[in-house]
Coordinates of C-alpha atoms in Angstrom, one line a residue:
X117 CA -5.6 -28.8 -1.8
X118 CA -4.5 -28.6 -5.5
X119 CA -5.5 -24.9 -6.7
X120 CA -4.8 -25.1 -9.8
X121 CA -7.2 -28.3 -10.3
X122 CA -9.8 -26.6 -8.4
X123 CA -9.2 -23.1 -10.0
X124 CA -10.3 -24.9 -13.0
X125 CA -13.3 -26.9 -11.5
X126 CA -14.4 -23.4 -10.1
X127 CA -13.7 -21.4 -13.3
X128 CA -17.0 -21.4 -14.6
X129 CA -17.9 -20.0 -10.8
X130 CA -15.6 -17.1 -11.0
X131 CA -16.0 -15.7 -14.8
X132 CA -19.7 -16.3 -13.7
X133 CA -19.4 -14.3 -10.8
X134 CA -16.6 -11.9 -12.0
X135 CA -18.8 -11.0 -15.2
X136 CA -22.2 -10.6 -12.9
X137 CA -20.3 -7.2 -10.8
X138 CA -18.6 -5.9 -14.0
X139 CA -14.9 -7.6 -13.3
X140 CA -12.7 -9.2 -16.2
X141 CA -12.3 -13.5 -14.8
X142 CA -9.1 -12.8 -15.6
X143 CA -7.8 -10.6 -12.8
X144 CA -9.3 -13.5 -10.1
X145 CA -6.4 -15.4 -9.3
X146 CA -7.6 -17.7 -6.7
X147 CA -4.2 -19.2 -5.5
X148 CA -3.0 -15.3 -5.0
X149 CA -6.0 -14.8 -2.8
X150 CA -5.9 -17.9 -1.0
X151 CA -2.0 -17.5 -0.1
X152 CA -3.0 -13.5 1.5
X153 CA -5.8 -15.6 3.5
X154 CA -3.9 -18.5 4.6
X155 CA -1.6 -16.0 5.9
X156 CA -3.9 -14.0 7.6
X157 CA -5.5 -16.9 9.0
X158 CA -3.0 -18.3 10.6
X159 CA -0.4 -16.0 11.5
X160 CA -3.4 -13.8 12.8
X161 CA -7.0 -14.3 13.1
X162 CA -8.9 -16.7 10.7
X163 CA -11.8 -14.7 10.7
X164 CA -9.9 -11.7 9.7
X165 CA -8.9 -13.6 6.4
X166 CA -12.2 -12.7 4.3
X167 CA -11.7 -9.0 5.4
X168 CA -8.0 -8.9 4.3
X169 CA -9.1 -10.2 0.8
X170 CA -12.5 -7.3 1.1
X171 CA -9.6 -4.8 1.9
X172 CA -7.1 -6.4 -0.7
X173 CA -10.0 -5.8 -3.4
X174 CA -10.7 -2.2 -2.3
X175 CA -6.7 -1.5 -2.5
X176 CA -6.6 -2.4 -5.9
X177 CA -9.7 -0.5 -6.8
X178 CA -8.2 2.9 -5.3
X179 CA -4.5 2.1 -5.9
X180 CA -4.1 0.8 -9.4
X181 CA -0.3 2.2 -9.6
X182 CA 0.6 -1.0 -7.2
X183 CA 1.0 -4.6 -7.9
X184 CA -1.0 -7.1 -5.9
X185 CA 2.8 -8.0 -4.5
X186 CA 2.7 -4.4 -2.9
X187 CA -0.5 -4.5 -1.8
X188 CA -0.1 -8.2 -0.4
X189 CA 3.1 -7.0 1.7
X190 CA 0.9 -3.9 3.2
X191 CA -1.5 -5.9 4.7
X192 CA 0.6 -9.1 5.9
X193 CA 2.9 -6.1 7.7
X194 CA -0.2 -4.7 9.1
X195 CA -0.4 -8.2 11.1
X196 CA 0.8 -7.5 14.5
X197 CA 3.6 -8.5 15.6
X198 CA 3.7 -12.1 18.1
X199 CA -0.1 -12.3 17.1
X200 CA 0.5 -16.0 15.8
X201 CA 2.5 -16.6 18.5
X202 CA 0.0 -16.6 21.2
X203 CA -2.3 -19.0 18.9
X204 CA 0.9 -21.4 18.6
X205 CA 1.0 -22.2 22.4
X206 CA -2.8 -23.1 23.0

């Protein structure tokens, strides 16, 4: 899938939705969240990926001294350890 095509097809979406819960469209960046949820998804639980970007969101709120970077890394390290690799051999 090509984000950045989409990002723009879902644009007026997202300043739609950003501007309806009091959030500048500007601080969405889709292909950031997508990348933390790909991850989740497959090196953990794909149904764990929509609460990793919840948790990712809530992070930011009551962090704002760290980058999205630092708060990515936090939660991808909270994915145990050999969890993909159990998915990998079914």
């Amino acid at each position: 899938m090509n984000l950045t095509r989409v990002e723009r097809e879902w644009a007026p979406w997202i300043e739609k939705l950003a501007s309806s819960v009091g959030v500048e469209p500007e601080l969405v960046d889709v292909t950031f969240i997508h990348s933390l949820t790909q991850v989740v998804a497959h090196e953990f639980e794909r149904p764990m990926a929509p609460v990793a970007a919840y948790v990712f969101g809530l992070a930011m709120a009551a962090h704002p001294e760290l980058t999205p970077e630092e708060v990515r890394a936090a939660i991808v390290g909270a994915i145990p350890a050999g969890a993909g690799t159990a998915k990998a051999g079914e």
